[in-house]
Amino acid sequence: MSFLRRIFGSRGHEVGELARRLDVSEGELRSVAPTYTEFTIPKRGGGVRRILAPSPELKSMQRRILHRLLGRLRVHPCVTGFEKGHSIVTNAVCHQGKAVVIRMDIRDFFANTSAKRVRKYFQTIGWNREATEILVRLCTYENGLPQGAPTSPRLANLVNYGLDAHLEGLAKRFGGAYTRYADDLTFSFDQDGPTQHHPVISVSKLILASEGYSLHMKRKLHIRRQHERQLVTGLVVNVRPALPRETRRWLRAVEHRASTGGNPTLSEGQREGWHALQSMIETQRAHS
């Protein structure tokens, strides 16, 4: 056994196999620097979101990792965010027509998905210590997943398979349904009762804390009954997923202005985007 093997361990696939699967040389794999450009964007509910944009060279390697290594690995069936065949609509459909809907939001989801957990995941799926360290260096930054890297959404879903399984089990214990769309957790129940709500919220906090997460407990914890507007990933689900009424009215007003020669507040391209969203909602809820 060589000196490097004694240091890095020999169990699992080695760096040469990693390079082969990514279709790059070992030299290229080792030479990519984890370089990011930081900027912020406004959050819908106020405040700003920190974005870490990888350098072109790093982003190219991350895309290879995403498509060649992570693409076919299994996430939990309750995960709907950033997954092929899923959308805000398929997430919302799971909670349509329910007596009560509970929504929670994980604080700094990507940043708090730790490099330690990512390391453990790569080792679990079969990479040796040296290959794992290269993957961790390329996919994490400042001890977490960088929001802005193409690998981060999929890795967050893969790493959290156990978390999602525990939260789904919690929902089923109380006769409910559970989904996760990125950092948005949704539970829904056919029956309404405080004996469900409080245990689900308190036990969810404990389950999340065991994986290094915490919840936004003030502005982003919502419990909505059937007589209230129930929103899931931006869609009203009291009956079936639909855009909020005020959004639909605003869009009709915009279209009226455009058709009568007025000055609409949306460009033609933006209006086409809204039409595509409405079409997606109608199509996906019909096939769910």
PDB file of C-alpha atoms in Angstrom:
ATOM      1  CA  MET A   1       0.000   0.000   0.000  1.00  0.00           C
ATOM      2  CA  SER A   2       1.392   3.385  -1.024  1.00  0.00           C
ATOM      3  CA  PHE A   3       1.877   6.360   1.281  1.00  0.00           C
ATOM      4  CA  LEU A   4      -1.103   8.177  -0.299  1.00  0.00           C
ATOM      5  CA  ARG A   5      -3.329   5.156   0.110  1.00  0.00           C
ATOM      6  CA  ARG A   6      -2.431   4.963   3.802  1.00  0.00           C
ATOM      7  CA  ILE A   7      -3.326   8.649   4.190  1.00  0.00           C
ATOM      8  CA  PHE A   8      -6.508   8.769   2.122  1.00  0.00           C
ATOM      9  CA  GLY A   9      -7.776   5.228   2.499  1.00  0.00           C
ATOM     10  CA  SER A  10      -8.285   2.629  -0.216  1.00  0.00           C
ATOM     11  CA  ARG A  11     -11.936   1.724   0.247  1.00  0.00           C
ATOM     12  CA  GLY A  12     -14.286   2.823  -2.529  1.00  0.00           C
ATOM     13  CA  HIS A  13     -13.799   4.236  -6.009  1.00  0.00           C
ATOM     14  CA  GLU A  14     -10.576   6.163  -6.529  1.00  0.00           C
ATOM     15  CA  VAL A  15      -9.772   9.497  -8.130  1.00  0.00           C
ATOM     16  CA  GLY A  16      -8.980   7.864 -11.462  1.00  0.00           C
ATOM     17  CA  GLU A  17     -12.500   6.437 -11.618  1.00  0.00           C
ATOM     18  CA  LEU A  18     -13.951   9.813 -10.690  1.00  0.00           C
ATOM     19  CA  ALA A  19     -12.003  11.477 -13.508  1.00  0.00           C
ATOM     20  CA  ARG A  20     -13.144   8.764 -15.937  1.00  0.00           C
ATOM     21  CA  ARG A  21     -16.804   9.235 -15.056  1.00  0.00           C
ATOM     22  CA  LEU A  22     -16.511  13.002 -15.396  1.00  0.00           C
ATOM     23  CA  ASP A  23     -14.575  12.622 -18.666  1.00  0.00           C
ATOM     24  CA  VAL A  24     -11.686  14.821 -17.502  1.00  0.00           C
ATOM     25  CA  SER A  25      -8.077  14.127 -16.608  1.00  0.00           C
ATOM     26  CA  GLU A  26      -6.994  13.710 -12.991  1.00  0.00           C
ATOM     27  CA  GLY A  27      -4.928  16.855 -13.437  1.00  0.00           C
ATOM     28  CA  GLU A  28      -7.971  18.885 -14.500  1.00  0.00           C
ATOM     29  CA  LEU A  29      -9.968  17.500 -11.592  1.00  0.00           C
ATOM     30  CA  ARG A  30      -7.355  18.444  -9.038  1.00  0.00           C
ATOM     31  CA  SER A  31      -6.572  21.872 -10.491  1.00  0.00           C
ATOM     32  CA  VAL A  32     -10.047  23.445 -10.391  1.00  0.00           C
ATOM     33  CA  ALA A  33     -10.131  26.119  -7.685  1.00  0.00           C
ATOM     34  CA  PRO A  34     -13.308  26.711  -5.608  1.00  0.00           C
ATOM     35  CA  THR A  35     -13.689  30.357  -6.662  1.00  0.00           C
ATOM     36  CA  TYR A  36     -16.983  32.237  -6.256  1.00  0.00           C
ATOM     37  CA  THR A  37     -18.338  35.733  -6.840  1.00  0.00           C
ATOM     38  CA  GLU A  38     -20.704  36.920  -4.135  1.00  0.00           C
ATOM     39  CA  PHE A  39     -23.760  39.137  -4.666  1.00  0.00           C
ATOM     40  CA  THR A  40     -27.216  39.558  -3.174  1.00  0.00           C
ATOM     41  CA  ILE A  41     -30.740  39.595  -4.568  1.00  0.00           C
ATOM     42  CA  PRO A  42     -33.884  40.868  -2.820  1.00  0.00           C
ATOM     43  CA  LYS A  43     -36.161  38.305  -1.170  1.00  0.00           C
ATOM     44  CA  ARG A  44     -39.862  38.416  -1.987  1.00  0.00           C
ATOM     45  CA  GLY A  45     -40.754  38.862   1.691  1.00  0.00           C
ATOM     46  CA  GLY A  46     -38.058  41.428   2.416  1.00  0.00           C
ATOM     47  CA  GLY A  47     -34.350  41.294   3.097  1.00  0.00           C
ATOM     48  CA  VAL A  48     -31.711  39.951   0.723  1.00  0.00           C
ATOM     49  CA  ARG A  49     -30.517  36.523  -0.348  1.00  0.00           C
ATOM     50  CA  ARG A  50     -26.792  35.817  -0.620  1.00  0.00           C
ATOM     51  CA  ILE A  51     -25.785  34.191  -3.917  1.00  0.00           C
ATOM     52  CA  LEU A  52     -22.389  32.593  -4.575  1.00  0.00           C
ATOM     53  CA  ALA A  53     -21.767  32.342  -8.312  1.00  0.00           C
ATOM     54  CA  PRO A  54     -19.001  29.841  -9.218  1.00  0.00           C
ATOM     55  CA  SER A  55     -16.272  30.783 -11.676  1.00  0.00           C
ATOM     56  CA  PRO A  56     -16.834  29.511 -15.255  1.00  0.00           C
ATOM     57  CA  GLU A  57     -14.259  26.721 -14.792  1.00  0.00           C
ATOM     58  CA  LEU A  58     -15.755  25.586 -11.490  1.00  0.00           C
ATOM     59  CA  LYS A  59     -19.319  25.841 -12.802  1.00  0.00           C
ATOM     60  CA  SER A  60     -18.404  23.643 -15.773  1.00  0.00           C
ATOM     61  CA  MET A  61     -16.991  20.977 -13.439  1.00  0.00           C
ATOM     62  CA  GLN A  62     -20.004  21.204 -11.143  1.00  0.00           C
ATOM     63  CA  ARG A  63     -22.298  20.636 -14.111  1.00  0.00           C
ATOM     64  CA  ARG A  64     -20.330  17.506 -14.982  1.00  0.00           C
ATOM     65  CA  ILE A  65     -20.714  16.287 -11.412  1.00  0.00           C
ATOM     66  CA  LEU A  66     -24.427  17.056 -11.486  1.00  0.00           C
ATOM     67  CA  HIS A  67     -25.177  15.282 -14.763  1.00  0.00           C
ATOM     68  CA  ARG A  68     -22.649  12.434 -14.662  1.00  0.00           C
ATOM     69  CA  LEU A  69     -22.631  11.541 -10.942  1.00  0.00           C
ATOM     70  CA  LEU A  70     -25.727  12.864  -9.214  1.00  0.00           C
ATOM     71  CA  GLY A  71     -28.413  12.806 -11.902  1.00  0.00           C
ATOM     72  CA  ARG A  72     -29.576   9.210 -11.498  1.00  0.00           C
ATOM     73  CA  LEU A  73     -29.279   8.890  -7.733  1.00  0.00           C
ATOM     74  CA  ARG A  74     -32.471   8.574  -5.698  1.00  0.00           C
ATOM     75  CA  VAL A  75     -34.049  11.317  -3.650  1.00  0.00           C
ATOM     76  CA  HIS A  76     -36.997  10.757  -1.356  1.00  0.00           C
ATOM     77  CA  PRO A  77     -40.362  10.575  -3.203  1.00  0.00           C
ATOM     78  CA  CYS A  78     -41.744  13.470  -1.126  1.00  0.00           C
ATOM     79  CA  VAL A  79     -39.134  15.875  -2.562  1.00  0.00           C
ATOM     80  CA  THR A  80     -40.538  18.022  -5.374  1.00  0.00           C
ATOM     81  CA  GLY A  81     -38.130  20.964  -5.685  1.00  0.00           C
ATOM     82  CA  PHE A  82     -35.509  20.909  -8.479  1.00  0.00           C
ATOM     83  CA  GLU A  83     -36.486  17.367  -9.480  1.00  0.00           C
ATOM     84  CA  LYS A  84     -37.338  16.143 -12.980  1.00  0.00           C
ATOM     85  CA  GLY A  85     -41.069  15.653 -13.449  1.00  0.00           C
ATOM     86  CA  HIS A  86     -41.922  17.918 -10.513  1.00  0.00           C
ATOM     87  CA  SER A  87     -42.825  21.576 -10.148  1.00  0.00           C
ATOM     88  CA  ILE A  88     -44.625  23.968  -7.845  1.00  0.00           C
ATOM     89  CA  VAL A  89     -47.831  22.408  -9.222  1.00  0.00           C
ATOM     90  CA  THR A  90     -47.037  18.766  -8.423  1.00  0.00           C
ATOM     91  CA  ASN A  91     -45.974  19.933  -4.972  1.00  0.00           C
ATOM     92  CA  ALA A  92     -49.232  21.823  -4.428  1.00  0.00           C
ATOM     93  CA  VAL A  93     -51.461  19.010  -5.745  1.00  0.00           C
ATOM     94  CA  CYS A  94     -50.417  16.816  -2.795  1.00  0.00           C
ATOM     95  CA  HIS A  95     -52.166  19.254  -0.432  1.00  0.00           C
ATOM     96  CA  GLN A  96     -55.301  20.253  -2.370  1.00  0.00           C
ATOM     97  CA  GLY A  97     -58.678  20.174  -0.682  1.00  0.00           C
ATOM     98  CA  LYS A  98     -57.345  19.475   2.823  1.00  0.00           C
ATOM     99  CA  ALA A  99     -58.893  20.568   6.126  1.00  0.00           C
ATOM    100  CA  VAL A 100     -55.649  22.131   7.321  1.00  0.00           C
ATOM    101  CA  VAL A 101     -52.311  22.993   5.713  1.00  0.00           C
ATOM    102  CA  ILE A 102     -49.153  23.709   7.728  1.00  0.00           C
ATOM    103  CA  ARG A 103     -46.213  25.416   6.032  1.00  0.00           C
ATOM    104  CA  MET A 104     -42.744  25.819   7.519  1.00  0.00           C
ATOM    105  CA  ASP A 105     -39.502  27.219   6.158  1.00  0.00           C
ATOM    106  CA  ILE A 106     -35.946  26.059   6.892  1.00  0.00           C
ATOM    107  CA  ARG A 107     -33.534  28.850   7.795  1.00  0.00           C
ATOM    108  CA  ASP A 108     -30.529  29.233   5.418  1.00  0.00           C
ATOM    109  CA  PHE A 109     -31.154  25.784   3.948  1.00  0.00           C
ATOM    110  CA  PHE A 110     -28.187  25.486   1.577  1.00  0.00           C
ATOM    111  CA  ALA A 111     -25.610  27.120   3.852  1.00  0.00           C
ATOM    112  CA  ASN A 112     -26.687  24.854   6.732  1.00  0.00           C
ATOM    113  CA  THR A 113     -26.404  21.666   4.687  1.00  0.00           C
ATOM    114  CA  SER A 114     -22.955  20.996   6.078  1.00  0.00           C
ATOM    115  CA  ALA A 115     -19.827  19.856   4.277  1.00  0.00           C
ATOM    116  CA  LYS A 116     -19.590  17.108   6.897  1.00  0.00           C
ATOM    117  CA  ARG A 117     -22.908  15.636   5.769  1.00  0.00           C
ATOM    118  CA  VAL A 118     -21.962  15.995   2.091  1.00  0.00           C
ATOM    119  CA  ARG A 119     -18.676  14.190   2.824  1.00  0.00           C
ATOM    120  CA  LYS A 120     -20.502  11.358   4.563  1.00  0.00           C
ATOM    121  CA  TYR A 121     -22.910  11.060   1.619  1.00  0.00           C
ATOM    122  CA  PHE A 122     -20.160  10.745  -0.998  1.00  0.00           C
ATOM    123  CA  GLN A 123     -18.421   8.110   1.111  1.00  0.00           C
ATOM    124  CA  THR A 124     -21.713   6.243   1.556  1.00  0.00           C
ATOM    125  CA  ILE A 125     -22.315   6.027  -2.188  1.00  0.00           C
ATOM    126  CA  GLY A 126     -18.892   4.504  -2.748  1.00  0.00           C
ATOM    127  CA  TRP A 127     -16.085   7.041  -3.152  1.00  0.00           C
ATOM    128  CA  ASN A 128     -12.847   6.611  -1.243  1.00  0.00           C
ATOM    129  CA  ARG A 129     -11.500   9.309   1.022  1.00  0.00           C
ATOM    130  CA  GLU A 130      -9.352  11.103  -1.550  1.00  0.00           C
ATOM    131  CA  ALA A 131     -12.071  11.183  -4.210  1.00  0.00           C
ATOM    132  CA  THR A 132     -14.572  12.303  -1.584  1.00  0.00           C
ATOM    133  CA  GLU A 133     -12.364  15.204  -0.502  1.00  0.00           C
ATOM    134  CA  ILE A 134     -12.084  16.384  -4.112  1.00  0.00           C
ATOM    135  CA  LEU A 135     -15.874  16.245  -4.519  1.00  0.00           C
ATOM    136  CA  VAL A 136     -16.436  18.083  -1.249  1.00  0.00           C
ATOM    137  CA  ARG A 137     -13.938  20.783  -2.266  1.00  0.00           C
ATOM    138  CA  LEU A 138     -15.703  21.245  -5.619  1.00  0.00           C
ATOM    139  CA  CYS A 139     -19.281  21.208  -4.268  1.00  0.00           C
ATOM    140  CA  THR A 140     -19.122  23.000  -0.898  1.00  0.00           C
ATOM    141  CA  TYR A 141     -17.923  26.399   0.270  1.00  0.00           C
ATOM    142  CA  GLU A 142     -17.557  27.901   3.740  1.00  0.00           C
ATOM    143  CA  ASN A 143     -18.617  24.566   5.221  1.00  0.00           C
ATOM    144  CA  GLY A 144     -21.975  24.393   3.404  1.00  0.00           C
ATOM    145  CA  LEU A 145     -23.621  24.203  -0.007  1.00  0.00           C
ATOM    146  CA  PRO A 146     -23.191  27.467  -1.949  1.00  0.00           C
ATOM    147  CA  GLN A 147     -26.485  28.871  -3.170  1.00  0.00           C
ATOM    148  CA  GLY A 148     -25.720  29.509  -6.834  1.00  0.00           C
ATOM    149  CA  ALA A 149     -23.778  26.321  -7.617  1.00  0.00           C
ATOM    150  CA  PRO A 150     -25.591  23.957 -10.033  1.00  0.00           C
ATOM    151  CA  THR A 151     -24.835  20.993  -7.761  1.00  0.00           C
ATOM    152  CA  SER A 152     -26.329  22.459  -4.579  1.00  0.00           C
ATOM    153  CA  PRO A 153     -30.084  21.809  -5.096  1.00  0.00           C
ATOM    154  CA  ARG A 154     -29.589  18.154  -6.049  1.00  0.00           C
ATOM    155  CA  LEU A 155     -27.025  17.507  -3.324  1.00  0.00           C
ATOM    156  CA  ALA A 156     -29.341  19.060  -0.728  1.00  0.00           C
ATOM    157  CA  ASN A 157     -32.085  16.680  -1.845  1.00  0.00           C
ATOM    158  CA  LEU A 158     -29.818  13.621  -1.865  1.00  0.00           C
ATOM    159  CA  VAL A 159     -28.165  14.337   1.475  1.00  0.00           C
ATOM    160  CA  ASN A 160     -31.552  14.825   3.137  1.00  0.00           C
ATOM    161  CA  TYR A 161     -33.128  11.494   2.167  1.00  0.00           C
ATOM    162  CA  GLY A 162     -33.215  10.397   5.816  1.00  0.00           C
ATOM    163  CA  LEU A 163     -34.584  13.755   6.976  1.00  0.00           C
ATOM    164  CA  ASP A 164     -37.434  13.565   4.453  1.00  0.00           C
ATOM    165  CA  ALA A 165     -38.184   9.961   5.429  1.00  0.00           C
ATOM    166  CA  HIS A 166     -38.509  10.978   9.089  1.00  0.00           C
ATOM    167  CA  LEU A 167     -40.744  13.950   8.279  1.00  0.00           C
ATOM    168  CA  GLU A 168     -42.964  11.837   6.022  1.00  0.00           C
ATOM    169  CA  GLY A 169     -43.229   9.269   8.806  1.00  0.00           C
ATOM    170  CA  LEU A 170     -44.252  12.027  11.210  1.00  0.00           C
ATOM    171  CA  ALA A 171     -46.977  13.197   8.815  1.00  0.00           C
ATOM    172  CA  LYS A 172     -48.313   9.655   8.317  1.00  0.00           C
ATOM    173  CA  ARG A 173     -48.386   9.064  12.062  1.00  0.00           C
ATOM    174  CA  PHE A 174     -51.000  11.828  12.287  1.00  0.00           C
ATOM    175  CA  GLY A 175     -52.810  10.824   9.087  1.00  0.00           C
ATOM    176  CA  GLY A 176     -51.328  13.561   6.932  1.00  0.00           C
ATOM    177  CA  ALA A 177     -49.207  14.202   3.851  1.00  0.00           C
ATOM    178  CA  TYR A 178     -45.753  15.793   3.590  1.00  0.00           C
ATOM    179  CA  THR A 179     -43.689  17.359   0.795  1.00  0.00           C
ATOM    180  CA  ARG A 180     -40.535  19.444   0.637  1.00  0.00           C
ATOM    181  CA  TYR A 181     -39.816  21.983  -2.085  1.00  0.00           C
ATOM    182  CA  ALA A 182     -36.240  23.173  -1.387  1.00  0.00           C
ATOM    183  CA  ASP A 183     -36.509  24.851   2.026  1.00  0.00           C
ATOM    184  CA  ASP A 184     -40.345  24.865   2.102  1.00  0.00           C
ATOM    185  CA  LEU A 185     -41.928  22.109   4.200  1.00  0.00           C
ATOM    186  CA  THR A 186     -45.656  21.434   3.823  1.00  0.00           C
ATOM    187  CA  PHE A 187     -47.875  19.154   5.918  1.00  0.00           C
ATOM    188  CA  SER A 188     -51.604  18.732   5.274  1.00  0.00           C
ATOM    189  CA  PHE A 189     -54.393  16.823   6.996  1.00  0.00           C
ATOM    190  CA  ASP A 190     -57.929  15.726   6.165  1.00  0.00           C
ATOM    191  CA  GLN A 191     -58.990  16.409   9.759  1.00  0.00           C
ATOM    192  CA  ASP A 192     -58.384  19.601  11.725  1.00  0.00           C
ATOM    193  CA  GLY A 193     -57.287  19.423  15.348  1.00  0.00           C
ATOM    194  CA  PRO A 194     -54.638  20.910  17.668  1.00  0.00           C
ATOM    195  CA  THR A 195     -53.579  17.394  18.686  1.00  0.00           C
ATOM    196  CA  GLN A 196     -52.001  17.187  15.217  1.00  0.00           C
ATOM    197  CA  HIS A 197     -50.592  20.668  14.727  1.00  0.00           C
ATOM    198  CA  HIS A 198     -48.515  21.144  17.855  1.00  0.00           C
ATOM    199  CA  PRO A 199     -46.813  17.711  17.839  1.00  0.00           C
ATOM    200  CA  VAL A 200     -46.038  17.972  14.106  1.00  0.00           C
ATOM    201  CA  ILE A 201     -44.428  21.392  14.531  1.00  0.00           C
ATOM    202  CA  SER A 202     -42.499  20.550  17.710  1.00  0.00           C
ATOM    203  CA  VAL A 203     -41.256  17.153  16.479  1.00  0.00           C
ATOM    204  CA  SER A 204     -40.316  18.650  13.087  1.00  0.00           C
ATOM    205  CA  LYS A 205     -38.102  21.141  14.922  1.00  0.00           C
ATOM    206  CA  LEU A 206     -36.338  18.278  16.720  1.00  0.00           C
ATOM    207  CA  ILE A 207     -35.870  16.243  13.535  1.00  0.00           C
ATOM    208  CA  LEU A 208     -34.466  19.261  11.684  1.00  0.00           C
ATOM    209  CA  ALA A 209     -32.180  20.191  14.577  1.00  0.00           C
ATOM    210  CA  SER A 210     -30.668  16.688  14.490  1.00  0.00           C
ATOM    211  CA  GLU A 211     -29.439  17.479  10.961  1.00  0.00           C
ATOM    212  CA  GLY A 212     -28.217  20.997  11.757  1.00  0.00           C
ATOM    213  CA  TYR A 213     -31.277  22.961  10.609  1.00  0.00           C
ATOM    214  CA  SER A 214     -33.687  25.361  12.295  1.00  0.00           C
ATOM    215  CA  LEU A 215     -37.063  26.806  11.307  1.00  0.00           C
ATOM    216  CA  HIS A 216     -38.268  30.356  10.758  1.00  0.00           C
ATOM    217  CA  MET A 217     -40.865  30.306  13.544  1.00  0.00           C
ATOM    218  CA  LYS A 218     -42.455  33.762  13.225  1.00  0.00           C
ATOM    219  CA  ARG A 219     -43.175  35.085   9.742  1.00  0.00           C
ATOM    220  CA  LYS A 220     -42.850  31.800   7.877  1.00  0.00           C
ATOM    221  CA  LEU A 221     -44.870  29.390   9.992  1.00  0.00           C
ATOM    222  CA  HIS A 222     -48.428  29.203   8.638  1.00  0.00           C
ATOM    223  CA  ILE A 223     -51.415  27.100   9.731  1.00  0.00           C
ATOM    224  CA  ARG A 224     -54.398  27.557   7.395  1.00  0.00           C
ATOM    225  CA  ARG A 225     -57.858  25.970   7.538  1.00  0.00           C
ATOM    226  CA  GLN A 226     -60.357  25.510   4.737  1.00  0.00           C
ATOM    227  CA  HIS A 227     -62.126  28.815   5.497  1.00  0.00           C
ATOM    228  CA  GLU A 228     -58.800  30.622   5.000  1.00  0.00           C
ATOM    229  CA  ARG A 229     -56.656  30.909   1.868  1.00  0.00           C
ATOM    230  CA  GLN A 230     -54.287  27.937   1.810  1.00  0.00           C
ATOM    231  CA  LEU A 231     -51.116  28.711  -0.163  1.00  0.00           C
ATOM    232  CA  VAL A 232     -48.540  26.067  -1.140  1.00  0.00           C
ATOM    233  CA  THR A 233     -45.523  27.099  -3.266  1.00  0.00           C
ATOM    234  CA  GLY A 234     -47.393  30.223  -4.318  1.00  0.00           C
ATOM    235  CA  LEU A 235     -50.595  28.447  -5.410  1.00  0.00           C
ATOM    236  CA  VAL A 236     -53.992  28.399  -3.720  1.00  0.00           C
ATOM    237  CA  VAL A 237     -54.937  24.772  -2.888  1.00  0.00           C
ATOM    238  CA  ASN A 238     -58.313  25.066  -1.097  1.00  0.00           C
ATOM    239  CA  VAL A 239     -59.920  23.245  -4.031  1.00  0.00           C
ATOM    240  CA  ARG A 240     -57.210  22.629  -6.617  1.00  0.00           C
ATOM    241  CA  PRO A 241     -53.949  24.426  -7.395  1.00  0.00           C
ATOM    242  CA  ALA A 242     -54.500  27.852  -8.938  1.00  0.00           C
ATOM    243  CA  LEU A 243     -52.883  31.264  -9.001  1.00  0.00           C
ATOM    244  CA  PRO A 244     -54.199  33.602  -6.294  1.00  0.00           C
ATOM    245  CA  ARG A 245     -57.339  35.513  -7.314  1.00  0.00           C
ATOM    246  CA  GLU A 246     -55.625  38.919  -7.201  1.00  0.00           C
ATOM    247  CA  THR A 247     -52.888  37.643  -9.516  1.00  0.00           C
ATOM    248  CA  ARG A 248     -55.448  36.358 -12.024  1.00  0.00           C
ATOM    249  CA  ARG A 249     -57.328  39.676 -11.926  1.00  0.00           C
ATOM    250  CA  TRP A 250     -54.114  41.629 -12.441  1.00  0.00           C
ATOM    251  CA  LEU A 251     -53.162  39.451 -15.419  1.00  0.00           C
ATOM    252  CA  ARG A 252     -56.591  39.956 -16.996  1.00  0.00           C
ATOM    253  CA  ALA A 253     -56.197  43.731 -16.571  1.00  0.00           C
ATOM    254  CA  VAL A 254     -52.750  43.605 -18.183  1.00  0.00           C
ATOM    255  CA  GLU A 255     -54.107  41.619 -21.145  1.00  0.00           C
ATOM    256  CA  HIS A 256     -57.014  44.033 -21.535  1.00  0.00           C
ATOM    257  CA  ARG A 257     -54.627  46.998 -21.688  1.00  0.00           C
ATOM    258  CA  ALA A 258     -52.468  45.206 -24.253  1.00  0.00           C
ATOM    259  CA  SER A 259     -55.461  44.265 -26.448  1.00  0.00           C
ATOM    260  CA  THR A 260     -56.958  47.774 -26.395  1.00  0.00           C
ATOM    261  CA  GLY A 261     -53.757  49.594 -27.319  1.00  0.00           C
ATOM    262  CA  GLY A 262     -52.911  50.709 -23.802  1.00  0.00           C
ATOM    263  CA  ASN A 263     -49.564  50.584 -22.053  1.00  0.00           C
ATOM    264  CA  PRO A 264     -49.395  47.221 -20.203  1.00  0.00           C
ATOM    265  CA  THR A 265     -47.106  46.857 -17.190  1.00  0.00           C
ATOM    266  CA  LEU A 266     -45.636  43.631 -18.617  1.00  0.00           C
ATOM    267  CA  SER A 267     -43.677  43.154 -21.827  1.00  0.00           C
ATOM    268  CA  GLU A 268     -44.848  40.669 -24.444  1.00  0.00           C
ATOM    269  CA  GLY A 269     -42.201  38.201 -23.297  1.00  0.00           C
ATOM    270  CA  GLN A 270     -43.284  38.545 -19.678  1.00  0.00           C
ATOM    271  CA  ARG A 271     -46.927  37.983 -20.628  1.00  0.00           C
ATOM    272  CA  GLU A 272     -45.930  34.856 -22.531  1.00  0.00           C
ATOM    273  CA  GLY A 273     -44.148  33.631 -19.404  1.00  0.00           C
ATOM    274  CA  TRP A 274     -47.318  34.060 -17.343  1.00  0.00           C
ATOM    275  CA  HIS A 275     -49.355  32.269 -20.028  1.00  0.00           C
ATOM    276  CA  ALA A 276     -46.883  29.379 -19.926  1.00  0.00           C
ATOM    277  CA  LEU A 277     -47.201  29.185 -16.136  1.00  0.00           C
ATOM    278  CA  GLN A 278     -50.997  29.141 -16.296  1.00  0.00           C
ATOM    279  CA  SER A 279     -50.887  26.448 -18.971  1.00  0.00           C
ATOM    280  CA  MET A 280     -48.500  24.369 -16.848  1.00  0.00           C
ATOM    281  CA  ILE A 281     -50.805  24.680 -13.830  1.00  0.00           C
ATOM    282  CA  GLU A 282     -53.839  23.523 -15.816  1.00  0.00           C
ATOM    283  CA  THR A 283     -51.987  20.659 -17.507  1.00  0.00           C
ATOM    284  CA  GLN A 284     -50.202  19.281 -14.459  1.00  0.00           C
ATOM    285  CA  ARG A 285     -53.158  19.445 -12.099  1.00  0.00           C
ATOM    286  CA  ALA A 286     -55.280  17.616 -14.718  1.00  0.00           C
ATOM    287  CA  HIS A 287     -52.749  14.771 -14.854  1.00  0.00           C
ATOM    288  CA  SER A 288     -52.159  14.491 -11.108  1.00  0.00           C
TER     289      SER A 288
END
